Amino acid sequence: MTTQTHGPHPSLDDPSISVEDVVRESIVDAVPVARTEREAEFYTLRDGELLLNMGPQHPSTHGVLRIVLKLDGERVVDIDPVLGYLHRGVEKLCENADWHQAICYTDPLEYVASLFCEWAPVVAFEKLADVTVPRRAEYIRVLTGELNRISSHALYMGWFALDLGGLTPILWSFIERDEIVEMLAAITGQKLLFNYFRIGGVNGDISHEFMSRLGDWMSRAGAQIEANQGLLNENEILVRRARGMGVLDRETALRMAVTGPNIRASGVPFDIRRAHPYSVYPELEFDVPTRQEGDSLARYLLRGDEIKQSLRIIDQVLHEMPDGPVMATLPRLIRPRPGRAWAAVEGPRGMYGTYAISDGTDQPFRMRIHDPSFVHLQLVSLLTPGNLIADTMAIMASLDPVMGGVDK
Amino acid sequence: MDRALRSRLERRFGERLLSPVVQRHDETEIRVAAADVVDTVRALHDEPDLHFILLADLAGVDTGTHMQVVYHLWSERTADWLRVVADGLDREAPRCPSVTFLWKGAEWMEREAYDMFGIVFEGNRDVRRIYLPAAYTSFPLRKDFHLADDASRSPGMGVRPMEETLPPRDATPATNIRRAQAG
């Protein structure tokens, strides 16, 4: 038995081998030689069980992900996610780039909320180089970050409905996302991978166009988001499919190292903005919403609560933003003294972290990127067994993984 | 910097620490031998005055001379992140006990560290490659894995300017390993 499953089968040219033989052999080939305990357990099939590949090109997998489902009829018995289709070796690339360049490599990891993927390494590098960031820059970071969080959550709500079979909400949620993306494009010049944060500040002050778009949007954002949610929150189909689905209890959430909205939907008020404050969050007033149910519906509704808190933060930031520079004075090439730093920020999916080691040169010696989607995807094989195939998507979508971050 | 945490850690793990507790910014760092990892994290997790219930991150590190496994932990009892470094893993055959008995979520992070560094986690029931294909033979984040060498076997060799600036492909990898001064 080999694990090779690509390309035409070698025996296809041989007329003495029948098609049935080839099919039978291919099925055997698709089951890899078990190398670990878990793999042996997964690929041992009982009577009546069958393996089904979902993906890598499945519309509901939020990127390129293959999950091997072990099925008993319509019920899922077990799940083995196969990652790596989007693996780009970003950590290695960062170790071969200079400190400033590394930020643009981390940017495309999380293409839905890319500002947070810049934020974590930037804070870690600032700690290494002992840089103090001007206060105005910190306020701008919070402002753009919260906008990005809203756009990500808004899109999530549409996605979630899409995976449950509703087409309209995704079109509605793109209205919100589009507005915010246009706003951010007015200061960053980009609509997807902003690459706006710099070590020591941000790239350029906020512009008049940004402010006028933001003011325009803020005046109706609350009502607009309320309307979008009204489309879904009381929708009979969505509620009945999501309630009680994929319940994650408090203890398991901690054991699985879950962070972000997913752990808050299980009743743990862990939000890094409060649990380990960074930037100017200690000065801002906002609540950390939690829910106790821990099911798909709670995870969905919690995102709605968070959008409201983000709007509250944006409102305060606009009132309190000081004047001043937006960048610290730094040399073009920085060489932080040898040392190590870890920084984590609260993103829309959970904790984005960066562990950076400096050896005194202009390149990171080691740069570790922690992405919440990677951790949360593990939950799929924990929460799904026992449910129907169609509910796999209802559970996975509620965890909100983005494959760019999972695969790095 | 949480001075109280420092003295608490020194008191609790005194003889087990390989080097003095390091504190910088909002981080506290302790170093233990790989053999002590299980006892250390269990104490950090279970004891009420430490109570590090959340595993923030698990990462492998190749310092060029040896391997490390680095854990970042969070507790509501302190304002610092705690970094536990399992130090001095043999570079040729790195092995480290798994923490999946405490945080099941570490399973994939350990798989990743195996995939990238070849660190084998004893007790993890699923140590296999996670990103790279099963037939892949090397560990790309090790310091003796050069991008230039890798690119030299690919059709794109010499095209991408970033890789041209790296050591030429005929350089001996052994003399070219970047070693951390601070590891």
mmCIF file of C-alpha atoms in Angstrom, chain A residues 3 35-39 41 43 80-85 87 89 91-93 95-97 105 126-130 250 253-259 263 270 272 275-277 337-344 351 355 357-370 373-375 377-378 381-382 405-408, chain B residues 22 24-27 29 31 53-64 68 70 72 74-75 78-81 83 85 100-113 116-117 123-132 134-135 139-147 162-163 165-166 178-183:
data_model
loop_
_atom_site.group_PDB
_atom_site.id
_atom_site.type_symbol
_atom_site.label_atom_id
_atom_site.label_comp_id
_atom_site.label_asym_id
_atom_site.label_seq_id
_atom_site.Cartn_x
_atom_site.Cartn_y
_atom_site.Cartn_z
ATOM 1 C CA THR A 3 -0.050 6.893 0.125
ATOM 2 C CA ARG A 35 1.656 5.980 11.365
ATOM 3 C CA THR A 36 0.058 7.038 14.612
ATOM 4 C CA GLU A 37 -2.425 5.745 17.113
ATOM 5 C CA ARG A 38 -5.030 8.276 16.075
ATOM 6 C CA GLU A 39 -4.593 7.536 12.373
ATOM 7 C CA GLU A 41 -8.121 4.418 14.904
ATOM 8 C CA TYR A 43 -8.772 4.536 9.216
ATOM 9 C CA ASP A 80 -9.896 13.862 10.025
ATOM 10 C CA PRO A 81 -9.107 17.315 8.612
ATOM 11 C CA VAL A 82 -6.255 17.354 6.099
ATOM 12 C CA LEU A 83 -4.435 20.685 6.050
ATOM 13 C CA GLY A 84 -1.626 22.176 4.060
ATOM 14 C CA TYR A 85 -3.241 23.051 0.747
ATOM 15 C CA HIS A 87 0.771 26.280 3.268
ATOM 16 C CA GLY A 89 5.902 28.631 4.841
ATOM 17 C CA GLU A 91 7.444 31.668 9.211
ATOM 18 C CA LYS A 92 10.446 30.638 7.129
ATOM 19 C CA LEU A 93 9.924 33.555 4.777
ATOM 20 C CA GLU A 95 13.118 34.561 9.027
ATOM 21 C CA ASN A 96 14.657 35.456 5.675
ATOM 22 C CA ALA A 97 13.228 38.942 5.469
ATOM 23 C CA TYR A 105 4.325 38.331 4.859
ATOM 24 C CA GLU A 126 8.163 47.034 19.209
ATOM 25 C CA LYS A 127 8.778 45.225 22.477
ATOM 26 C CA LEU A 128 12.024 43.798 21.113
ATOM 27 C CA ALA A 129 13.256 47.146 19.864
ATOM 28 C CA ASP A 130 11.900 49.091 22.888
ATOM 29 C CA ARG A 250 -16.519 25.702 29.389
ATOM 30 C CA ALA A 253 -13.082 25.081 25.586
ATOM 31 C CA LEU A 254 -10.221 25.730 28.028
ATOM 32 C CA ARG A 255 -8.731 22.315 27.410
ATOM 33 C CA MET A 256 -8.819 22.901 23.657
ATOM 34 C CA ALA A 257 -6.993 26.247 24.037
ATOM 35 C CA VAL A 258 -9.894 28.025 22.357
ATOM 36 C CA THR A 259 -9.884 31.837 22.366
ATOM 37 C CA ILE A 263 -14.668 30.685 24.125
ATOM 38 C CA PHE A 270 -11.593 35.840 28.062
ATOM 39 C CA ILE A 272 -7.240 39.859 25.516
ATOM 40 C CA ALA A 275 -7.423 39.990 30.106
ATOM 41 C CA HIS A 276 -4.039 41.310 29.022
ATOM 42 C CA PRO A 277 -4.579 44.893 27.853
ATOM 43 C CA ARG A 337 19.233 43.695 20.726
ATOM 44 C CA PRO A 338 19.154 39.935 21.267
ATOM 45 C CA GLY A 339 16.064 38.851 23.114
ATOM 46 C CA ARG A 340 12.635 37.344 22.866
ATOM 47 C CA ALA A 341 9.158 38.796 22.813
ATOM 48 C CA TRP A 342 5.616 37.507 22.694
ATOM 49 C CA ALA A 343 2.640 39.662 21.844
ATOM 50 C CA ALA A 344 -0.997 38.756 21.427
ATOM 51 C CA MET A 351 -5.977 35.450 19.722
ATOM 52 C CA TYR A 355 6.721 35.040 19.286
ATOM 53 C CA ILE A 357 13.478 35.973 18.697
ATOM 54 C CA SER A 358 16.117 38.500 17.776
ATOM 55 C CA ASP A 359 19.791 37.591 17.482
ATOM 56 C CA GLY A 360 20.839 41.199 17.010
ATOM 57 C CA THR A 361 20.715 41.179 13.222
ATOM 58 C CA ASP A 362 18.275 42.867 10.852
ATOM 59 C CA GLN A 363 16.249 39.668 10.399
ATOM 60 C CA PRO A 364 14.108 37.764 12.901
ATOM 61 C CA PHE A 365 15.935 34.674 14.101
ATOM 62 C CA ARG A 366 12.680 32.864 14.721
ATOM 63 C CA MET A 367 9.193 34.108 14.212
ATOM 64 C CA ARG A 368 6.284 32.050 15.369
ATOM 65 C CA ILE A 369 2.780 32.992 14.312
ATOM 66 C CA HIS A 370 -0.139 31.791 16.369
ATOM 67 C CA SER A 373 -8.343 29.480 13.194
ATOM 68 C CA PHE A 374 -5.742 26.720 13.397
ATOM 69 C CA VAL A 375 -6.645 25.937 16.983
ATOM 70 C CA LEU A 377 -10.392 23.846 13.429
ATOM 71 C CA GLN A 378 -9.424 21.050 15.827
ATOM 72 C CA SER A 381 -13.504 16.563 14.926
ATOM 73 C CA LEU A 382 -14.603 16.985 18.526
ATOM 74 C CA GLY A 405 -4.474 31.497 8.754
ATOM 75 C CA VAL A 406 -4.813 27.790 9.414
ATOM 76 C CA ASP A 407 -2.301 26.809 6.783
ATOM 77 C CA LYS A 408 0.182 29.673 7.188
ATOM 78 C CA VAL B 22 13.920 36.526 33.101
ATOM 79 C CA ARG B 24 11.075 42.011 30.320
ATOM 80 C CA HIS B 25 8.098 44.192 29.449
ATOM 81 C CA ASP B 26 5.010 42.120 30.263
ATOM 82 C CA GLU B 27 6.647 38.711 30.026
ATOM 83 C CA GLU B 29 10.285 33.491 31.336
ATOM 84 C CA ARG B 31 13.567 27.528 31.615
ATOM 85 C CA ILE B 53 -5.369 27.668 32.761
ATOM 86 C CA LEU B 54 -4.943 28.897 29.234
ATOM 87 C CA LEU B 55 -2.297 27.670 26.810
ATOM 88 C CA ALA B 56 -1.736 30.633 24.507
ATOM 89 C CA ASP B 57 0.826 29.063 22.242
ATOM 90 C CA LEU B 58 3.221 26.185 21.752
ATOM 91 C CA ALA B 59 6.171 26.642 19.416
ATOM 92 C CA GLY B 60 9.312 24.812 18.440
ATOM 93 C CA VAL B 61 12.600 26.692 18.170
ATOM 94 C CA ASP B 62 15.889 25.649 16.587
ATOM 95 C CA THR B 63 18.702 27.712 18.081
ATOM 96 C CA GLY B 64 21.309 26.199 15.774
ATOM 97 C CA GLN B 68 13.518 24.141 22.364
ATOM 98 C CA VAL B 70 8.282 27.169 24.034
ATOM 99 C CA HIS B 72 3.109 30.697 26.467
ATOM 100 C CA TRP B 74 -1.996 32.994 30.638
ATOM 101 C CA SER B 75 -3.391 33.272 34.144
ATOM 102 C CA THR B 78 -0.857 37.834 37.075
ATOM 103 C CA ALA B 79 -0.580 40.640 34.537
ATOM 104 C CA ASP B 80 2.311 38.887 32.770
ATOM 105 C CA TRP B 81 2.449 36.312 30.060
ATOM 106 C CA ARG B 83 6.861 31.734 28.909
ATOM 107 C CA VAL B 85 11.043 27.130 27.669
ATOM 108 C CA THR B 100 -1.985 17.085 25.507
ATOM 109 C CA PHE B 101 -2.951 15.447 28.821
ATOM 110 C CA LEU B 102 -3.628 18.971 30.078
ATOM 111 C CA TRP B 103 -4.526 20.911 26.936
ATOM 112 C CA LYS B 104 -5.911 18.679 24.247
ATOM 113 C CA GLY B 105 -5.750 21.682 21.939
ATOM 114 C CA ALA B 106 -1.966 21.392 21.942
ATOM 115 C CA GLU B 107 -2.273 18.334 19.727
ATOM 116 C CA TRP B 108 -2.117 20.197 16.437
ATOM 117 C CA MET B 109 0.455 22.688 17.668
ATOM 118 C CA GLU B 110 2.687 19.748 18.552
ATOM 119 C CA ARG B 111 2.027 18.204 15.179
ATOM 120 C CA GLU B 112 3.126 21.467 13.630
ATOM 121 C CA ALA B 113 6.319 21.529 15.693
ATOM 122 C CA MET B 116 8.621 21.922 11.026
ATOM 123 C CA PHE B 117 11.407 20.769 13.367
ATOM 124 C CA GLY B 123 2.309 11.062 24.692
ATOM 125 C CA ASN B 124 0.716 12.852 21.746
ATOM 126 C CA ARG B 125 -1.288 10.183 19.987
ATOM 127 C CA ASP B 126 -1.112 11.830 16.579
ATOM 128 C CA VAL B 127 2.460 12.935 15.839
ATOM 129 C CA ARG B 128 2.427 13.055 12.053
ATOM 130 C CA ARG B 129 2.943 15.789 9.510
ATOM 131 C CA ILE B 130 0.207 18.360 9.385
ATOM 132 C CA TYR B 131 1.055 20.776 6.565
ATOM 133 C CA LEU B 132 3.550 18.944 4.415
ATOM 134 C CA ALA B 134 3.614 12.476 4.368
ATOM 135 C CA ALA B 135 6.413 11.634 1.940
ATOM 136 C CA PHE B 139 12.028 19.749 8.413
ATOM 137 C CA PRO B 140 11.847 23.217 6.879
ATOM 138 C CA LEU B 141 12.156 25.499 9.909
ATOM 139 C CA ARG B 142 15.430 23.955 11.039
ATOM 140 C CA LYS B 143 18.361 26.273 10.631
ATOM 141 C CA ASP B 144 20.200 23.861 8.322
ATOM 142 C CA PHE B 145 17.340 24.064 5.827
ATOM 143 C CA HIS B 146 18.299 26.892 3.490
ATOM 144 C CA LEU B 147 15.781 28.483 1.212
ATOM 145 C CA MET B 162 14.909 37.377 -2.301
ATOM 146 C CA GLU B 163 16.537 34.007 -2.615
ATOM 147 C CA THR B 165 20.629 37.312 -1.655
ATOM 148 C CA LEU B 166 20.884 34.176 0.472
ATOM 149 C CA ARG B 178 22.640 30.920 12.033
ATOM 150 C CA ARG B 179 23.040 30.446 15.764
ATOM 151 C CA ALA B 180 21.094 32.479 18.260
ATOM 152 C CA GLN B 181 23.192 34.531 20.621
ATOM 153 C CA ALA B 182 20.233 34.770 22.891
ATOM 154 C CA GLY B 183 18.545 31.438 22.113
#
